[in-house]
């Protein structure tokens, strides 16, 4: 067993996601299949974002060219190795999923009125809301056309996933109903708006590669739970100290009044914990934008080391562990081992 060559032993971020997933020589075959698949997906993505209309092509390529980790295609390529491997159909499925993901980002940035995505100004700030929304629709149309090649089960999975993406966004916008537990509501939103597409990627890998049907539910559950863990880690990363590398301000979500799990835990604790109530009061979105910048920095720093943030990290790890437990029906071997590493990588990331 050999370890992959280290480019920079001191920094985990110096490794690509695939390098971090495949540690042994035995795993390298699987790694090669994933790497080749990613190259093919990148080519397909360029083909599928070609339009005769110049504006449509420029706006559709805009976020694609800005990068992305291709987490969903990688997951589909891993689960496809439970069947016939990374076939043409699996590349088609992975391309379609990535197009849906891209489409959802165009729409989400309009809804959030976000200024930046993948290090570039968002599409609606470059053009306008209508163009950004219609670009998302165009990408979604192309994704649907691709999935139609793969048959009714793939189309149905896409439709179910689209429904959940929309419901996740809708419920996030509406907030919890009267009497609904805000933390349960939040976790449901994460399962729908993020978990559902990651779950669909994992399931499509099994479905399209003709792997045994009984693996579908296991990898679907795995994907959904990993998606929740991924989003919870984002809540903690949001509080990370400012970094020259990412150029990111600490507490972007908190400053924008976005609900995150550390805040929901503070709200839960406030009735019985005066210190939590006081911190929550000082983090109030209604007043935070008129609070002096140094004071807000100090509040974010306080929240960063607060038990509610440690509890959020623990919750992310709990979801990742549940994801791994969902893999029980899978045979022992490279795929299962790599999926476990995939879950670990998602919760151990720092950006
Ligand atoms: C990002 O959440 C948003 C999503 C993961 C899902 C968005 C879904 C839709 C807009 C509905 C589906 C639409 C189409 C066209 C498929 P976030 O705002 O918490 O994350 P961020 O920090 O990446 O913006
Ligand atoms: Mg957003």
mmCIF file of C-alpha atoms and ligand atoms in Angstrom:
data_model
loop_
_atom_site.group_PDB
_atom_site.id
_atom_site.type_symbol
_atom_site.label_atom_id
_atom_site.label_comp_id
_atom_site.label_asym_id
_atom_site.label_seq_id
_atom_site.Cartn_x
_atom_site.Cartn_y
_atom_site.Cartn_z
ATOM 1 C CA UNK A 1 0.000 0.000 0.000
ATOM 2 C CA UNK A 2 1.434 3.362 -0.993
ATOM 3 C CA UNK A 3 0.294 6.789 -0.005
ATOM 4 C CA UNK A 4 -0.363 9.437 -2.663
ATOM 5 C CA UNK A 5 2.547 11.824 -3.184
ATOM 6 C CA UNK A 6 2.161 14.916 -1.022
ATOM 7 C CA UNK A 7 2.540 18.246 -2.722
ATOM 8 C CA UNK A 8 2.521 20.131 0.532
ATOM 9 C CA UNK A 9 2.616 18.058 3.696
ATOM 10 C CA UNK A 10 1.513 20.932 5.938
ATOM 11 C CA UNK A 11 -1.713 21.850 4.182
ATOM 12 C CA UNK A 12 -4.706 19.582 3.562
ATOM 13 C CA UNK A 13 -6.069 22.178 1.136
ATOM 14 C CA UNK A 14 -3.083 21.443 -1.161
ATOM 15 C CA UNK A 15 -4.819 18.128 -2.006
ATOM 16 C CA UNK A 16 -7.577 17.858 -4.565
ATOM 17 C CA UNK A 17 -10.761 16.175 -3.360
ATOM 18 C CA UNK A 18 -9.883 12.994 -5.287
ATOM 19 C CA UNK A 19 -6.375 12.870 -3.772
ATOM 20 C CA UNK A 20 -7.879 13.092 -0.303
ATOM 21 C CA UNK A 21 -10.368 10.313 -1.054
ATOM 22 C CA UNK A 22 -7.927 7.680 -2.347
ATOM 23 C CA UNK A 23 -5.133 6.750 0.044
ATOM 24 C CA UNK A 24 -3.969 3.275 -1.041
ATOM 25 C CA UNK A 25 -2.598 1.790 -4.248
ATOM 26 C CA UNK A 26 -5.709 -0.417 -4.482
ATOM 27 C CA UNK A 27 -7.855 2.680 -4.458
ATOM 28 C CA UNK A 28 -5.964 4.282 -7.333
ATOM 29 C CA UNK A 29 -7.955 2.358 -9.945
ATOM 30 C CA UNK A 30 -11.132 3.874 -8.560
ATOM 31 C CA UNK A 31 -9.405 7.253 -8.409
ATOM 32 C CA UNK A 32 -8.424 7.007 -12.066
ATOM 33 C CA UNK A 33 -12.010 6.219 -13.063
ATOM 34 C CA UNK A 34 -13.219 9.268 -11.120
ATOM 35 C CA UNK A 35 -10.502 11.528 -12.571
ATOM 36 C CA UNK A 36 -11.275 10.407 -16.131
ATOM 37 C CA UNK A 37 -14.986 10.891 -15.466
ATOM 38 C CA UNK A 38 -14.395 14.441 -14.232
ATOM 39 C CA UNK A 39 -12.442 15.337 -17.379
ATOM 40 C CA UNK A 40 -15.340 14.005 -19.451
ATOM 41 C CA UNK A 41 -17.921 15.891 -17.370
ATOM 42 C CA UNK A 42 -15.996 19.135 -17.838
ATOM 43 C CA UNK A 43 -16.108 18.587 -21.622
ATOM 44 C CA UNK A 44 -19.797 17.730 -21.558
ATOM 45 C CA UNK A 45 -20.591 20.777 -19.423
ATOM 46 C CA UNK A 46 -18.999 23.022 -22.029
ATOM 47 C CA UNK A 47 -20.963 21.265 -24.806
ATOM 48 C CA UNK A 48 -24.239 21.461 -22.913
ATOM 49 C CA UNK A 49 -23.867 25.175 -22.202
ATOM 50 C CA UNK A 50 -23.452 26.047 -25.898
ATOM 51 C CA UNK A 51 -26.292 28.175 -27.288
ATOM 52 C CA UNK A 52 -26.704 29.823 -30.691
ATOM 53 C CA UNK A 53 -27.701 32.926 -28.804
ATOM 54 C CA UNK A 54 -24.529 34.776 -27.726
ATOM 55 C CA UNK A 55 -25.953 36.231 -24.505
ATOM 56 C CA UNK A 56 -27.373 32.862 -23.375
ATOM 57 C CA UNK A 57 -24.021 31.173 -23.936
ATOM 58 C CA UNK A 58 -22.035 33.836 -22.102
ATOM 59 C CA UNK A 59 -24.387 33.906 -19.127
ATOM 60 C CA UNK A 60 -24.686 30.072 -18.998
ATOM 61 C CA UNK A 61 -20.888 29.622 -19.068
ATOM 62 C CA UNK A 62 -20.336 32.370 -16.535
ATOM 63 C CA UNK A 63 -20.632 30.365 -13.294
ATOM 64 C CA UNK A 64 -19.304 27.207 -14.927
ATOM 65 C CA UNK A 65 -16.065 29.000 -15.795
ATOM 66 C CA UNK A 66 -15.821 30.343 -12.245
ATOM 67 C CA UNK A 67 -14.967 26.826 -10.980
ATOM 68 C CA UNK A 68 -16.671 24.519 -8.484
ATOM 69 C CA UNK A 69 -15.651 21.358 -6.613
ATOM 70 C CA UNK A 70 -17.798 18.969 -8.727
ATOM 71 C CA UNK A 71 -18.755 17.142 -5.508
ATOM 72 C CA UNK A 72 -21.942 15.700 -7.020
ATOM 73 C CA UNK A 73 -20.327 14.165 -10.162
ATOM 74 C CA UNK A 74 -17.537 12.689 -8.007
ATOM 75 C CA UNK A 75 -20.143 11.042 -5.798
ATOM 76 C CA UNK A 76 -22.018 9.608 -8.806
ATOM 77 C CA UNK A 77 -18.736 8.212 -10.187
ATOM 78 C CA UNK A 78 -17.986 6.556 -6.860
ATOM 79 C CA UNK A 79 -21.358 4.850 -6.519
ATOM 80 C CA UNK A 80 -21.286 3.837 -10.225
ATOM 81 C CA UNK A 81 -18.364 1.612 -9.318
ATOM 82 C CA UNK A 82 -20.835 -0.615 -7.508
ATOM 83 C CA UNK A 83 -22.055 -1.439 -11.032
ATOM 84 C CA UNK A 84 -20.560 -1.109 -14.518
ATOM 85 C CA UNK A 85 -18.350 1.868 -13.576
ATOM 86 C CA UNK A 86 -18.102 5.294 -15.185
ATOM 87 C CA UNK A 87 -19.949 4.570 -18.444
ATOM 88 C CA UNK A 88 -21.177 7.160 -20.986
ATOM 89 C CA UNK A 89 -24.588 7.100 -19.292
ATOM 90 C CA UNK A 90 -23.023 7.791 -15.892
ATOM 91 C CA UNK A 91 -21.133 10.775 -17.354
ATOM 92 C CA UNK A 92 -24.440 11.999 -18.843
ATOM 93 C CA UNK A 93 -26.162 11.640 -15.452
ATOM 94 C CA UNK A 94 -23.339 13.429 -13.627
ATOM 95 C CA UNK A 95 -23.357 16.268 -16.182
ATOM 96 C CA UNK A 96 -27.092 16.654 -15.755
ATOM 97 C CA UNK A 97 -26.809 16.810 -11.965
ATOM 98 C CA UNK A 98 -24.063 19.433 -12.152
ATOM 99 C CA UNK A 99 -26.228 21.496 -14.532
ATOM 100 C CA UNK A 100 -29.130 21.343 -12.053
ATOM 101 C CA UNK A 101 -26.769 22.433 -9.294
ATOM 102 C CA UNK A 102 -25.503 25.340 -11.428
ATOM 103 C CA UNK A 103 -29.071 26.339 -12.344
ATOM 104 C CA UNK A 104 -30.053 26.395 -8.687
ATOM 105 C CA UNK A 105 -27.107 28.691 -7.863
ATOM 106 C CA UNK A 106 -28.223 31.308 -10.423
ATOM 107 C CA UNK A 107 -31.685 31.293 -8.849
ATOM 108 C CA UNK A 108 -30.439 31.176 -5.275
ATOM 109 C CA UNK A 109 -28.182 34.205 -5.741
ATOM 110 C CA UNK A 110 -31.152 36.234 -6.990
ATOM 111 C CA UNK A 111 -33.226 35.137 -3.970
ATOM 112 C CA UNK A 112 -30.376 35.909 -1.537
ATOM 113 C CA UNK A 113 -29.357 39.062 -3.398
ATOM 114 C CA UNK A 114 -25.813 37.703 -3.095
ATOM 115 C CA UNK A 115 -22.938 39.790 -4.404
ATOM 116 C CA UNK A 116 -20.315 37.098 -4.995
ATOM 117 C CA UNK A 117 -20.285 33.430 -6.016
ATOM 118 C CA UNK A 118 -17.173 31.337 -6.635
ATOM 119 C CA UNK A 119 -15.025 34.442 -6.271
ATOM 120 C CA UNK A 120 -16.774 36.417 -9.037
ATOM 121 C CA UNK A 121 -19.673 38.915 -8.988
ATOM 122 C CA UNK A 122 -23.019 37.066 -9.180
ATOM 123 C CA UNK A 123 -24.802 36.815 -12.541
ATOM 124 C CA UNK A 124 -27.674 39.102 -11.558
ATOM 125 C CA UNK A 125 -25.207 41.846 -10.610
ATOM 126 C CA UNK A 126 -23.367 41.440 -13.936
ATOM 127 C CA UNK A 127 -26.626 41.370 -15.970
ATOM 128 C CA UNK A 128 -29.936 41.591 -14.083
ATOM 129 C CA UNK A 129 -32.422 39.383 -12.196
ATOM 130 C CA UNK A 130 -34.381 38.349 -15.292
ATOM 131 C CA UNK A 131 -31.270 37.250 -17.164
ATOM 132 C CA UNK A 132 -29.934 35.330 -14.155
ATOM 133 C CA UNK A 133 -33.291 33.568 -13.610
ATOM 134 C CA UNK A 134 -33.690 32.708 -17.297
ATOM 135 C CA UNK A 135 -30.099 31.411 -17.452
ATOM 136 C CA UNK A 136 -30.930 29.073 -14.562
ATOM 137 C CA UNK A 137 -34.038 27.950 -16.463
ATOM 138 C CA UNK A 138 -31.997 27.308 -19.629
ATOM 139 C CA UNK A 139 -29.504 25.182 -17.712
ATOM 140 C CA UNK A 140 -32.356 23.285 -16.107
ATOM 141 C CA UNK A 141 -33.868 22.664 -19.555
ATOM 142 C CA UNK A 142 -30.545 21.240 -20.784
ATOM 143 C CA UNK A 143 -30.259 19.050 -17.666
ATOM 144 C CA UNK A 144 -33.761 17.678 -18.291
ATOM 145 C CA UNK A 145 -32.961 16.919 -21.925
ATOM 146 C CA UNK A 146 -29.868 14.966 -20.855
ATOM 147 C CA UNK A 147 -31.757 12.934 -18.259
ATOM 148 C CA UNK A 148 -34.439 12.041 -20.803
ATOM 149 C CA UNK A 149 -31.763 9.892 -22.535
ATOM 150 C CA UNK A 150 -31.497 7.822 -19.367
ATOM 151 C CA UNK A 151 -35.113 6.748 -19.047
ATOM 152 C CA UNK A 152 -38.156 7.151 -16.880
ATOM 153 C CA UNK A 153 -36.625 6.278 -13.502
ATOM 154 C CA UNK A 154 -33.905 8.896 -13.924
ATOM 155 C CA UNK A 155 -36.472 11.520 -14.998
ATOM 156 C CA UNK A 156 -38.685 10.707 -12.026
ATOM 157 C CA UNK A 157 -35.736 11.010 -9.649
ATOM 158 C CA UNK A 158 -34.922 14.399 -11.164
ATOM 159 C CA UNK A 159 -38.543 15.581 -10.810
ATOM 160 C CA UNK A 160 -38.697 14.464 -7.173
ATOM 161 C CA UNK A 161 -35.398 16.205 -6.497
ATOM 162 C CA UNK A 162 -36.495 19.428 -8.202
ATOM 163 C CA UNK A 163 -39.630 19.417 -6.052
ATOM 164 C CA UNK A 164 -37.553 19.027 -2.885
ATOM 165 C CA UNK A 165 -35.098 21.762 -3.927
ATOM 166 C CA UNK A 166 -37.997 24.167 -4.406
ATOM 167 C CA UNK A 167 -39.733 23.133 -1.172
ATOM 168 C CA UNK A 168 -36.449 23.532 0.720
ATOM 169 C CA UNK A 169 -36.061 27.082 -0.578
ATOM 170 C CA UNK A 170 -39.748 27.809 0.061
ATOM 171 C CA UNK A 171 -39.659 26.573 3.656
ATOM 172 C CA UNK A 172 -36.413 28.425 4.299
ATOM 173 C CA UNK A 173 -38.037 31.622 3.046
ATOM 174 C CA UNK A 174 -41.259 31.074 5.016
ATOM 175 C CA UNK A 175 -39.551 29.998 8.281
ATOM 176 C CA UNK A 176 -40.993 27.524 10.802
ATOM 177 C CA UNK A 177 -44.776 27.274 11.217
ATOM 178 C CA UNK A 178 -46.334 28.219 14.569
ATOM 179 C CA UNK A 179 -45.509 25.419 17.022
ATOM 180 C CA UNK A 180 -42.858 23.875 14.747
ATOM 181 C CA UNK A 181 -39.447 23.327 16.348
ATOM 182 C CA UNK A 182 -37.061 25.797 14.590
ATOM 183 C CA UNK A 183 -34.104 23.386 14.759
ATOM 184 C CA UNK A 184 -36.092 20.516 13.223
ATOM 185 C CA UNK A 185 -37.395 22.916 10.579
ATOM 186 C CA UNK A 186 -33.847 24.042 9.793
ATOM 187 C CA UNK A 187 -32.528 20.472 9.428
ATOM 188 C CA UNK A 188 -35.491 19.641 7.156
ATOM 189 C CA UNK A 189 -34.658 22.657 4.975
ATOM 190 C CA UNK A 190 -31.026 21.507 4.707
ATOM 191 C CA UNK A 191 -32.124 17.975 3.789
ATOM 192 C CA UNK A 192 -34.350 19.362 1.020
ATOM 193 C CA UNK A 193 -32.301 22.204 -0.422
ATOM 194 C CA UNK A 194 -28.876 20.517 -0.259
ATOM 195 C CA UNK A 195 -29.236 16.872 0.776
ATOM 196 C CA UNK A 196 -31.730 16.005 -1.973
ATOM 197 C CA UNK A 197 -29.419 16.744 -4.934
ATOM 198 C CA UNK A 198 -26.413 15.045 -3.329
ATOM 199 C CA UNK A 199 -28.660 12.036 -2.547
ATOM 200 C CA UNK A 200 -29.884 12.002 -6.164
ATOM 201 C CA UNK A 201 -26.277 12.057 -7.447
ATOM 202 C CA UNK A 202 -25.403 9.021 -5.363
ATOM 203 C CA UNK A 203 -28.584 7.190 -6.381
ATOM 204 C CA UNK A 204 -28.165 7.977 -10.092
ATOM 205 C CA UNK A 205 -24.651 6.480 -9.994
ATOM 206 C CA UNK A 206 -26.190 3.168 -8.870
ATOM 207 C CA UNK A 207 -29.257 3.377 -11.119
ATOM 208 C CA UNK A 208 -27.466 4.248 -14.350
ATOM 209 C CA UNK A 209 -24.526 1.842 -13.872
ATOM 210 C CA UNK A 210 -26.894 -1.144 -13.432
ATOM 211 C CA UNK A 211 -25.632 -1.782 -9.901
ATOM 212 C CA UNK A 212 -27.908 -3.911 -7.686
ATOM 213 C CA UNK A 213 -31.159 -2.045 -6.923
ATOM 214 C CA UNK A 214 -30.839 -2.748 -3.204
ATOM 215 C CA UNK A 215 -27.908 -0.290 -3.002
ATOM 216 C CA UNK A 216 -30.036 2.649 -4.193
ATOM 217 C CA UNK A 217 -31.673 3.474 -0.855
ATOM 218 C CA UNK A 218 -28.397 3.090 1.052
ATOM 219 C CA UNK A 219 -26.454 5.542 -1.128
ATOM 220 C CA UNK A 220 -29.443 7.921 -1.301
ATOM 221 C CA UNK A 221 -29.596 8.071 2.514
ATOM 222 C CA UNK A 222 -25.821 8.458 2.627
ATOM 223 C CA UNK A 223 -25.933 11.419 0.191
ATOM 224 C CA UNK A 224 -28.754 13.173 1.995
ATOM 225 C CA UNK A 225 -27.060 12.929 5.395
ATOM 226 C CA UNK A 226 -23.676 13.992 4.001
ATOM 227 C CA UNK A 227 -25.452 17.007 2.466
ATOM 228 C CA UNK A 228 -26.821 18.025 5.864
ATOM 229 C CA UNK A 229 -23.380 17.579 7.466
ATOM 230 C CA UNK A 230 -21.843 19.676 4.659
ATOM 231 C CA UNK A 231 -24.241 22.576 5.286
ATOM 232 C CA UNK A 232 -23.726 22.449 9.071
ATOM 233 C CA UNK A 233 -19.972 22.681 8.546
ATOM 234 C CA UNK A 234 -20.698 25.767 6.416
ATOM 235 C CA UNK A 235 -22.412 27.351 9.437
ATOM 236 C CA UNK A 236 -19.202 26.897 11.429
ATOM 237 C CA UNK A 237 -16.901 27.959 8.556
ATOM 238 C CA UNK A 238 -18.923 31.176 8.316
ATOM 239 C CA UNK A 239 -17.555 32.118 11.749
ATOM 240 C CA UNK A 240 -13.914 31.342 10.884
ATOM 241 C CA UNK A 241 -11.433 34.193 11.344
ATOM 242 C CA UNK A 242 -10.883 36.330 8.215
ATOM 243 C CA UNK A 243 -8.346 34.747 5.870
ATOM 244 C CA UNK A 244 -6.132 36.303 3.230
ATOM 245 C CA UNK A 245 -6.460 33.098 1.219
ATOM 246 C CA UNK A 246 -10.261 33.155 0.881
ATOM 247 C CA UNK A 247 -10.618 36.926 1.260
ATOM 248 C CA UNK A 248 -13.742 36.132 3.288
ATOM 249 C CA UNK A 249 -15.106 38.231 6.165
ATOM 250 C CA UNK A 250 -15.911 36.326 9.357
ATOM 251 C CA UNK A 251 -19.637 35.993 10.065
ATOM 252 C CA UNK A 252 -20.998 36.891 6.599
ATOM 253 C CA UNK A 253 -24.225 34.938 7.273
ATOM 254 C CA UNK A 254 -24.696 36.388 10.756
ATOM 255 C CA UNK A 255 -24.139 39.944 9.472
ATOM 256 C CA UNK A 256 -26.697 39.317 6.699
ATOM 257 C CA UNK A 257 -29.275 37.989 9.192
ATOM 258 C CA UNK A 258 -29.114 34.432 7.764
ATOM 259 C CA UNK A 259 -30.269 31.752 10.209
ATOM 260 C CA UNK A 260 -27.543 29.250 11.137
ATOM 261 C CA UNK A 261 -27.497 26.439 13.680
ATOM 262 C CA UNK A 262 -25.303 28.247 16.272
ATOM 263 C CA UNK A 263 -27.917 31.038 16.370
ATOM 264 C CA UNK A 264 -30.799 28.565 16.631
ATOM 265 C CA UNK A 265 -29.031 26.878 19.568
ATOM 266 C CA UNK A 266 -28.614 30.306 21.215
ATOM 267 C CA UNK A 267 -32.362 30.912 20.733
ATOM 268 C CA UNK A 268 -33.092 27.495 22.270
ATOM 269 C CA UNK A 269 -30.878 28.249 25.302
ATOM 270 C CA UNK A 270 -31.848 31.909 25.794
ATOM 271 C CA UNK A 271 -34.935 31.312 28.035
ATOM 272 C CA UNK A 272 -32.790 29.546 30.671
ATOM 273 C CA UNK A 273 -29.331 31.027 29.986
ATOM 274 C CA UNK A 274 -29.007 34.809 30.481
ATOM 275 C CA UNK A 275 -25.521 34.905 28.826
ATOM 276 C CA UNK A 276 -26.933 33.191 25.698
ATOM 277 C CA UNK A 277 -29.873 35.626 25.716
ATOM 278 C CA UNK A 278 -27.478 38.602 25.944
ATOM 279 C CA UNK A 279 -25.250 37.351 23.091
ATOM 280 C CA UNK A 280 -28.355 36.705 20.988
ATOM 281 C CA UNK A 281 -29.621 40.214 21.682
ATOM 282 C CA UNK A 282 -26.294 41.720 20.569
ATOM 283 C CA UNK A 283 -26.349 39.593 17.388
ATOM 284 C CA UNK A 284 -29.854 40.766 16.459
ATOM 285 C CA UNK A 285 -29.971 41.249 12.639
ATOM 286 C CA UNK A 286 -32.159 44.336 13.165
ATOM 287 C CA UNK A 287 -29.337 46.186 14.952
ATOM 288 C CA UNK A 288 -26.140 44.451 13.824
ATOM 289 C CA UNK A 289 -25.744 46.636 10.729
ATOM 290 C CA UNK A 290 -25.639 49.778 12.887
ATOM 291 C CA UNK A 291 -23.230 48.224 15.410
ATOM 292 C CA UNK A 292 -19.589 49.442 15.061
ATOM 293 C CA UNK A 293 -17.514 47.011 12.931
ATOM 294 C CA UNK A 294 -14.988 46.197 15.737
ATOM 295 C CA UNK A 295 -17.862 45.346 18.075
ATOM 296 C CA UNK A 296 -19.379 42.985 15.482
ATOM 297 C CA UNK A 297 -15.943 41.368 14.967
ATOM 298 C CA UNK A 298 -15.753 40.788 18.736
ATOM 299 C CA UNK A 299 -19.272 39.294 18.785
ATOM 300 C CA UNK A 300 -18.402 36.898 15.948
ATOM 301 C CA UNK A 301 -15.184 35.919 17.766
ATOM 302 C CA UNK A 302 -17.216 35.242 20.924
ATOM 303 C CA UNK A 303 -19.689 33.083 18.998
ATOM 304 C CA UNK A 304 -16.816 31.214 17.271
ATOM 305 C CA UNK A 305 -15.628 29.716 20.588
ATOM 306 C CA UNK A 306 -19.074 29.492 22.213
ATOM 307 C CA UNK A 307 -20.390 26.014 23.165
ATOM 308 C CA UNK A 308 -23.226 26.390 20.585
ATOM 309 C CA UNK A 309 -20.628 26.424 17.799
ATOM 310 C CA UNK A 310 -18.889 23.355 19.199
ATOM 311 C CA UNK A 311 -22.342 21.753 19.399
ATOM 312 C CA UNK A 312 -22.906 22.592 15.697
ATOM 313 C CA UNK A 313 -19.616 20.901 14.767
ATOM 314 C CA UNK A 314 -20.630 17.875 16.837
ATOM 315 C CA UNK A 315 -24.009 17.800 15.057
ATOM 316 C CA UNK A 316 -22.242 17.891 11.657
ATOM 317 C CA UNK A 317 -20.109 14.935 12.717
ATOM 318 C CA UNK A 318 -23.208 13.113 13.966
ATOM 319 C CA UNK A 319 -24.846 13.458 10.511
ATOM 320 C CA UNK A 320 -21.641 12.278 8.834
ATOM 321 C CA UNK A 321 -21.567 9.248 11.142
ATOM 322 C CA UNK A 322 -25.215 8.528 10.298
ATOM 323 C CA UNK A 323 -24.325 8.791 6.612
ATOM 324 C CA UNK A 324 -21.615 6.183 7.088
ATOM 325 C CA UNK A 325 -24.035 3.936 9.031
ATOM 326 C CA UNK A 326 -26.455 4.098 6.069
ATOM 327 C CA UNK A 327 -23.814 2.337 3.953
ATOM 328 C CA UNK A 328 -24.212 -0.914 5.941
ATOM 329 C CA UNK A 329 -25.910 -2.797 3.029
ATOM 330 C CA UNK A 330 -22.943 -2.105 0.698
ATOM 331 C CA UNK A 331 -20.234 -4.743 0.232
ATOM 332 C CA UNK A 332 -16.888 -4.139 1.953
ATOM 333 C CA UNK A 333 -14.287 -2.770 -0.459
ATOM 334 C CA UNK A 334 -12.916 0.297 -2.183
ATOM 335 C CA UNK A 335 -16.287 1.964 -2.907
ATOM 336 C CA UNK A 336 -17.522 1.766 0.668
ATOM 337 C CA UNK A 337 -14.155 2.801 2.073
ATOM 338 C CA UNK A 338 -13.970 5.764 -0.301
ATOM 339 C CA UNK A 339 -17.524 6.877 0.473
ATOM 340 C CA UNK A 340 -16.600 6.871 4.167
ATOM 341 C CA UNK A 341 -13.575 9.027 3.344
ATOM 342 C CA UNK A 342 -15.854 11.255 1.238
ATOM 343 C CA UNK A 343 -18.059 11.859 4.318
ATOM 344 C CA UNK A 344 -14.999 12.573 6.493
ATOM 345 C CA UNK A 345 -13.600 14.991 3.907
ATOM 346 C CA UNK A 346 -16.887 16.910 3.776
ATOM 347 C CA UNK A 347 -16.927 17.522 7.546
ATOM 348 C CA UNK A 348 -13.214 18.096 7.985
ATOM 349 C CA UNK A 349 -12.939 20.830 5.341
ATOM 350 C CA UNK A 350 -12.149 24.356 6.449
ATOM 351 C CA UNK A 351 -13.296 26.273 3.354
HETATM 352 C C1 LIG B 1 -27.925 27.461 -1.669
HETATM 353 O O1 LIG B 1 -28.243 27.702 -0.345
HETATM 354 C C2 LIG B 1 -29.160 26.975 -2.417
HETATM 355 C C3 LIG B 1 -29.428 25.705 -2.717
HETATM 356 C C4 LIG B 1 -28.521 24.621 -2.307
HETATM 357 C C5 LIG B 1 -30.675 25.277 -3.446
HETATM 358 C C6 LIG B 1 -31.308 26.308 -4.308
HETATM 359 C C7 LIG B 1 -32.567 25.774 -4.945
HETATM 360 C C8 LIG B 1 -33.381 26.485 -5.748
HETATM 361 C C9 LIG B 1 -33.097 27.902 -6.083
HETATM 362 C C10 LIG B 1 -34.612 25.851 -6.330
HETATM 363 C C11 LIG B 1 -34.289 24.958 -7.493
HETATM 364 C C12 LIG B 1 -34.015 25.691 -8.745
HETATM 365 C C13 LIG B 1 -33.486 25.138 -9.886
HETATM 366 C C14 LIG B 1 -33.403 25.960 -11.139
HETATM 367 C C15 LIG B 1 -32.950 23.746 -9.947
HETATM 368 P P1 LIG B 1 -27.493 28.828 0.480
HETATM 369 O O2 LIG B 1 -28.003 30.156 0.072
HETATM 370 O O3 LIG B 1 -27.637 28.459 1.911
HETATM 371 O O4 LIG B 1 -25.974 28.585 0.093
HETATM 372 P P2 LIG B 1 -24.913 29.528 -0.577
HETATM 373 O O5 LIG B 1 -24.077 30.019 0.552
HETATM 374 O O6 LIG B 1 -24.137 28.628 -1.511
HETATM 375 O O7 LIG B 1 -25.626 30.629 -1.296
HETATM 376 MG MG1 LIG B 2 -27.344 31.581 -1.154
#
